[in-house]
CSV table of C-alpha atoms and ligand atoms in Angstrom, one decimal:
chain,number,residue,atom,x,y,z
S,1410,UNK,CA,-0.8,18.2,10.6
S,1411,UNK,CA,1.1,15.9,12.6
S,1412,UNK,CA,4.5,14.7,11.6
S,1413,UNK,CA,3.4,11.1,11.6
S,1414,UNK,CA,0.8,10.9,8.8
S,1415,UNK,CA,0.1,7.4,7.1
S,1416,UNK,CA,-1.3,7.5,4.2
S,1417,UNK,CA,-2.8,4.6,2.6
S,1418,UNK,CA,-4.2,3.7,-1.0
S,1419,UNK,CA,-6.0,1.4,-2.8
S,1420,UNK,CA,-5.2,1.9,-6.4
S,1421,UNK,CA,-8.3,0.9,-8.3
S,1422,UNK,CA,-8.8,1.6,-11.8
S,1423,UNK,CA,-6.0,0.0,-13.6
S,1424,UNK,CA,-7.9,-2.1,-16.1
S,1425,UNK,CA,-10.8,0.0,-16.9
S,1426,UNK,CA,-8.3,2.9,-17.5
S,1427,UNK,CA,-6.4,0.9,-20.2
S,1428,UNK,CA,-10.1,-0.4,-21.8
S,1429,UNK,CA,-11.3,2.9,-22.0
S,1430,UNK,CA,-8.2,3.4,-24.6
S,1431,UNK,CA,-8.8,0.3,-26.4
S,1432,UNK,CA,-5.9,-1.1,-24.8
S,1433,UNK,CA,-4.9,-4.2,-22.9
S,1434,UNK,CA,-5.8,-4.2,-18.9
S,1435,UNK,CA,-1.8,-4.9,-18.5
S,1436,UNK,CA,-1.4,-1.5,-20.0
S,1437,UNK,CA,-3.3,0.2,-17.2
S,1438,UNK,CA,-1.0,-1.8,-14.5
S,1439,UNK,CA,1.9,-0.4,-16.6
S,1440,UNK,CA,0.8,3.2,-16.5
S,1441,UNK,CA,-0.3,2.5,-12.8
S,1442,UNK,CA,3.4,1.9,-11.9
S,1443,UNK,CA,4.5,5.1,-12.9
S,1444,UNK,CA,2.0,6.5,-10.7
S,1445,UNK,CA,3.3,4.9,-7.6
S,1446,UNK,CA,6.9,6.3,-8.3
S,1447,UNK,CA,5.1,9.8,-8.6
S,1448,UNK,CA,3.1,9.4,-5.8
S,1449,UNK,CA,6.0,7.9,-3.6
S,1450,UNK,CA,8.5,10.6,-4.6
S,1451,UNK,CA,5.8,13.3,-4.0
S,1452,UNK,CA,5.6,11.4,-0.4
S,1453,UNK,CA,9.3,11.3,0.1
S,1454,UNK,CA,9.4,15.1,-0.2
S,1455,UNK,CA,6.6,16.1,2.1
S,1456,UNK,CA,8.5,16.0,5.6
S,1457,UNK,CA,4.5,15.5,7.1
S,1458,UNK,CA,4.0,12.2,5.6
S,1459,UNK,CA,6.0,9.4,7.5
S,1460,UNK,CA,4.3,6.3,5.7
S,1461,UNK,CA,3.0,5.6,2.2
S,1462,UNK,CA,1.2,1.9,2.1
S,1463,UNK,CA,-0.1,0.6,-1.2
S,1464,UNK,CA,-2.1,-2.2,-2.1
S,1465,UNK,CA,0.0,-3.8,-5.4
S,1466,UNK,CA,-1.6,-7.0,-5.0
S,1467,UNK,CA,-4.2,-8.7,-2.5
S,1468,UNK,CA,-4.9,-12.3,-1.7
S,1469,UNK,CA,-7.4,-12.1,-3.9
S,1470,UNK,CA,-5.8,-11.1,-6.9
S,1471,UNK,CA,-4.4,-14.8,-7.5
S,1472,UNK,CA,-8.3,-15.3,-8.9
S,1473,UNK,CA,-7.3,-13.1,-12.5
S,1474,UNK,CA,-6.6,-14.7,-15.5
S,1475,UNK,CA,-2.8,-16.4,-15.0
S,1476,UNK,CA,-1.6,-14.1,-18.0
S,1477,UNK,CA,-2.4,-11.2,-16.0
S,1478,UNK,CA,-1.0,-12.3,-12.9
S,1479,UNK,CA,2.0,-13.1,-14.3
S,1480,UNK,CA,2.4,-9.5,-15.9
S,1481,UNK,CA,1.8,-8.1,-12.6
S,1482,UNK,CA,4.7,-10.5,-10.8
S,1483,UNK,CA,7.3,-9.3,-13.7
S,1484,UNK,CA,6.1,-5.6,-13.2
S,1485,UNK,CA,6.5,-5.8,-9.6
S,1486,UNK,CA,10.1,-7.1,-9.9
S,1487,UNK,CA,11.1,-4.9,-12.6
S,1488,UNK,CA,9.8,-2.0,-10.8
S,1489,UNK,CA,11.8,-3.0,-7.5
S,1490,UNK,CA,15.2,-3.4,-9.7
S,1491,UNK,CA,14.7,0.0,-11.5
S,1492,UNK,CA,13.7,2.1,-8.4
S,1493,UNK,CA,16.3,0.6,-5.8
S,1494,UNK,CA,18.4,3.5,-6.6
S,1495,UNK,CA,15.6,5.9,-6.1
S,1496,UNK,CA,14.6,4.5,-2.9
S,1497,UNK,CA,18.2,5.5,-2.0
S,1498,UNK,CA,18.4,8.7,-3.7
S,1499,UNK,CA,15.2,9.6,-1.6
S,1500,UNK,CA,16.1,8.2,1.4
S,1501,UNK,CA,13.0,5.9,1.0
S,1502,UNK,CA,13.1,2.7,3.4
S,1503,UNK,CA,10.8,-0.1,1.4
S,1504,UNK,CA,8.8,-2.5,4.0
S,1505,UNK,CA,6.8,-5.2,2.1
S,1506,UNK,CA,3.7,-6.3,4.1
S,1507,UNK,CA,1.9,-9.5,3.1
S,1508,UNK,CA,3.0,-13.5,2.8
S,1509,UNK,CA,5.6,-13.3,-0.1
S,1510,UNK,CA,6.0,-17.1,0.3
S,1511,UNK,CA,3.8,-17.5,-2.5
S,1512,UNK,CA,6.0,-15.5,-4.5
S,1513,UNK,CA,8.4,-16.8,-7.1
S,1514,UNK,CA,11.9,-17.1,-5.3
S,1515,UNK,CA,13.3,-14.8,-7.7
S,1516,UNK,CA,10.6,-12.4,-6.6
S,1517,UNK,CA,11.1,-13.1,-3.3
S,1518,UNK,CA,14.9,-12.2,-3.4
S,1519,UNK,CA,14.2,-9.0,-4.9
S,1520,UNK,CA,11.4,-7.7,-2.7
S,1521,UNK,CA,14.4,-8.9,0.7
S,1522,UNK,CA,16.9,-7.4,-1.3
S,1523,UNK,CA,15.2,-3.8,-1.8
S,1524,UNK,CA,14.1,-4.2,1.7
S,1525,UNK,CA,17.9,-4.9,3.3
S,1526,UNK,CA,19.5,-2.4,1.0
S,1527,UNK,CA,16.8,0.4,2.0
S,1528,UNK,CA,17.1,-0.6,6.0
S,1529,UNK,CA,19.1,2.2,6.9
S,1530,UNK,CA,17.0,5.0,5.1
S,1531,UNK,CA,15.1,7.0,7.4
S,1532,UNK,CA,13.0,9.3,5.5
S,1533,UNK,CA,9.5,7.9,3.8
S,1534,UNK,CA,8.7,4.3,4.4
S,1535,UNK,CA,7.2,2.9,1.4
S,1536,UNK,CA,5.2,-0.2,2.2
S,1537,UNK,CA,3.8,-2.4,-0.8
S,1538,UNK,CA,1.1,-5.0,0.5
S,1539,UNK,CA,2.1,-7.9,-1.5
S,1540,UNK,CA,0.1,-11.1,-1.5
S,1541,UNK,CA,-1.8,-9.2,1.3
S,1542,UNK,CA,-5.1,-9.6,3.0
S,1543,UNK,CA,-6.1,-8.2,6.3
S,1544,UNK,CA,-7.9,-11.1,7.2
S,1545,UNK,CA,-4.8,-13.3,6.4
S,1546,UNK,CA,-2.5,-10.9,8.4
S,1547,UNK,CA,-4.9,-11.0,11.3
S,1548,UNK,CA,-4.9,-14.8,11.4
S,1549,UNK,CA,-1.1,-15.4,10.8
S,1550,UNK,CA,-0.7,-12.6,13.6
S,1551,UNK,CA,-3.2,-14.7,16.6
S,1552,UNK,CA,-0.9,-17.7,15.2
S,1553,UNK,CA,2.4,-16.2,15.8
S,1554,UNK,CA,1.1,-15.0,19.9
S,1555,UNK,CA,-2.0,-17.8,20.5
S,1556,UNK,CA,0.5,-19.9,22.8
S,1557,UNK,CA,1.3,-17.0,25.3
S,1558,UNK,CA,0.1,-17.4,28.4
S,1559,UNK,CA,-1.6,-14.4,28.9
S,1560,UNK,CA,-4.9,-13.1,27.3
S,1561,UNK,CA,-4.2,-11.1,23.8
S,1562,UNK,CA,-4.2,-7.8,24.4
S,1563,UNK,CA,-4.7,-5.2,21.5
S,1564,UNK,CA,-1.1,-3.9,21.8
S,1565,UNK,CA,0.2,-7.8,21.2
S,1566,UNK,CA,-1.9,-8.2,18.3
S,1567,UNK,CA,-0.7,-5.2,16.7
S,1568,UNK,CA,2.6,-6.0,17.3
S,1569,UNK,CA,2.4,-9.3,15.7
S,1570,UNK,CA,0.4,-7.8,12.4
S,1571,UNK,CA,3.0,-7.0,9.5
S,1572,UNK,CA,1.7,-3.5,9.3
S,1573,UNK,CA,2.3,-2.0,13.1
S,1574,UNK,CA,0.7,1.4,12.3
S,1575,UNK,CA,-2.6,3.1,12.3
S,1576,UNK,CA,-4.0,4.7,9.4
S,1577,UNK,CA,-4.6,8.4,9.4
S,1578,UNK,CA,-5.6,8.9,5.6
S,1579,UNK,CA,-7.3,6.1,3.3
S,1580,UNK,CA,-7.6,6.8,-0.2
S,1581,UNK,CA,-9.5,4.5,-2.6
S,1582,UNK,CA,-9.7,5.7,-6.5
S,1583,UNK,CA,-11.5,3.9,-8.9
S,1584,UNK,CA,-15.1,5.3,-7.9
S,1585,UNK,CA,-15.8,2.0,-5.8
S,1586,UNK,CA,-16.4,2.6,-2.0
S,1587,UNK,CA,-15.2,-0.9,-0.2
S,1588,UNK,CA,-12.0,-1.4,2.0
S,1589,UNK,CA,-11.5,-4.8,0.0
S,1590,UNK,CA,-9.6,-6.6,3.2
S,1591,UNK,CA,-7.0,-3.6,3.3
S,1592,UNK,CA,-5.7,-2.7,6.4
S,1593,UNK,CA,-8.9,-3.1,8.4
S,1594,UNK,CA,-7.4,-3.5,11.6
S,1595,UNK,CA,-4.7,-0.4,11.1
S,1596,UNK,CA,-7.9,1.5,9.8
S,1597,UNK,CA,-10.0,1.6,12.5
S,1598,UNK,CA,-9.9,5.4,12.9
S,1599,UNK,CA,-8.4,6.5,9.5
S,1600,UNK,CA,-10.2,9.4,7.5
S,1601,UNK,CA,-11.5,7.7,4.1
S,1602,UNK,CA,-11.2,9.6,0.7
S,1603,UNK,CA,-13.0,7.8,-1.8
S,1604,UNK,CA,-12.3,9.4,-5.6
S,1605,UNK,CA,-13.8,8.6,-8.9
S,1606,UNK,CA,-10.1,9.2,-10.7
S,1607,UNK,CA,-8.6,6.0,-11.8
S,1608,UNK,CA,-5.6,5.2,-10.8
S,1609,UNK,CA,-3.2,6.1,-13.7
S,1610,UNK,CA,-5.0,9.4,-13.9
S,1611,UNK,CA,-4.2,10.1,-9.9
S,1612,UNK,CA,-1.8,13.1,-9.6
S,1613,UNK,CA,0.1,14.5,-6.8
S,1614,UNK,CA,-2.5,17.7,-7.1
S,1615,UNK,CA,-5.1,15.1,-6.0
S,1616,UNK,CA,-3.2,14.2,-3.4
S,1617,UNK,CA,-2.3,17.5,-2.0
S,1618,UNK,CA,-6.1,18.3,-2.1
S,1619,UNK,CA,-6.6,15.3,-0.1
S,1620,UNK,CA,-3.5,16.3,2.2
S,1621,UNK,CA,-5.5,19.7,2.7
S,1622,UNK,CA,-9.0,18.8,3.5
S,1623,UNK,CA,-7.7,16.2,6.0
S,1624,UNK,CA,-6.1,19.0,8.0
S,1625,UNK,CA,-9.3,20.4,8.3
S,1626,UNK,CA,-10.6,17.4,9.9
S,1627,UNK,CA,-10.9,17.6,13.6
S,1628,UNK,CA,-9.7,14.3,14.8
S,1629,UNK,CA,-11.4,12.7,18.0
S,1630,UNK,CA,-10.9,8.9,18.1
S,1631,UNK,CA,-14.5,8.7,19.7
S,1632,UNK,CA,-13.9,11.2,22.6
S,1633,UNK,CA,-15.3,14.4,22.4
S,1634,UNK,CA,-14.1,18.1,21.7
M,19,FPP,C1,-6.2,-2.3,-9.5
M,19,FPP,O1,-6.4,-2.0,-10.7
M,19,FPP,C2,-5.0,-2.1,-9.4
M,19,FPP,C3,-4.3,-3.8,-8.8
M,19,FPP,C4,-4.9,-5.2,-8.9
M,19,FPP,C5,-3.1,-3.8,-8.9
M,19,FPP,C6,-2.5,-2.4,-8.5
M,19,FPP,C7,-1.0,-2.3,-9.4
M,19,FPP,C8,-0.4,-1.3,-9.6
M,19,FPP,C9,-0.7,-0.1,-9.5
M,19,FPP,C10,0.7,-1.2,-10.9
M,19,FPP,C11,1.6,-2.2,-10.3
M,19,FPP,C12,2.3,-1.6,-9.1
M,19,FPP,C13,3.4,-1.5,-8.8
M,19,FPP,C14,4.2,-1.4,-7.3
M,19,FPP,C15,4.7,-1.9,-9.4
M,19,FPP,P1,-7.9,-3.2,-11.1
M,19,FPP,O2,-7.0,-3.9,-12.2
M,19,FPP,O3,-8.5,-3.7,-10.4
M,19,FPP,O4,-8.9,-2.0,-12.5
M,19,FPP,P2,-10.2,-2.2,-12.6
M,19,FPP,O5,-10.9,-1.9,-11.5
M,19,FPP,O6,-10.4,-0.8,-13.2
M,19,FPP,O7,-10.1,-3.6,-13.3
C-alpha cells in the first residue's frame, strides 16, 4: 500500500442499530461516536493511513427531527471536547470540512479550538465532515475562484475545495449503495467498499479486511498496466 492512503467513511446505520434493539435512534448515534473513536485510534496507529475523513453531519441532515439534530450537535461538541487529549496523545490533527457557519457559536468555537490545538500534530489527519455536502463544497469553491481572469483548471478547483485530497478507499456501512453527496470530486478514482454492517457494529477487524482487499487491487486510474 502506498504511504498516503486516504480512507473516507459514510457511517450509516446508527438509527437502525438502535431500533433493532428497541432503543431510541439517538442511542445509535451515541454508540456510533464510540466507533468513531476506535476507528480513529486504529488508523492513527497504522502508518499506511495518512487521512481518515468521516461523514458526521451532512447538509441534508438538517431535515431530521429537531430533537435528533440537537442531540447530534451536543454529541459532537461533547465528543470533540473529550477527544482533544486523545488527539494530542495520538498525534492526530483534526481538520473539519464543510460549512460550519450554520452551527451554534459554541460548537463553532469548539471545532476551531480542537483544530488549532492539534494543528502541530503530524500523524493521522482526521477530518470530520460537518454540515458537509459535496455539491455545496464545489459551489463554494467555484465562487471563491470565479473572479480569476484565467480559465478555471482542475488544480485550481481542487485547491479551493475544503478537502484537497483524493480518496483512495471509500467505505459505506449500513447496506446502501449510494455516495449521498460525499466527496464526489475527491472520489473520482476511489475504490468503493459497501458493507452491510451497521456503523455501531463496525470493527477494526472489518477495516483491516478492507485494507487487505484494497492492497490486492491494481489501480490504473484509467490507464493501462
Ligand atoms: C447515519 O446513521 C449517521 C449519521 C447521520 C450521523 C453520523 C454520526 C455519528 C457516527 C455519531 C456522531 C459522530 C461523531 C463524530 C461524534 P442514520 O441515522 O442515517 O442511520 P439509519 O440509516 O439506520 O437511519
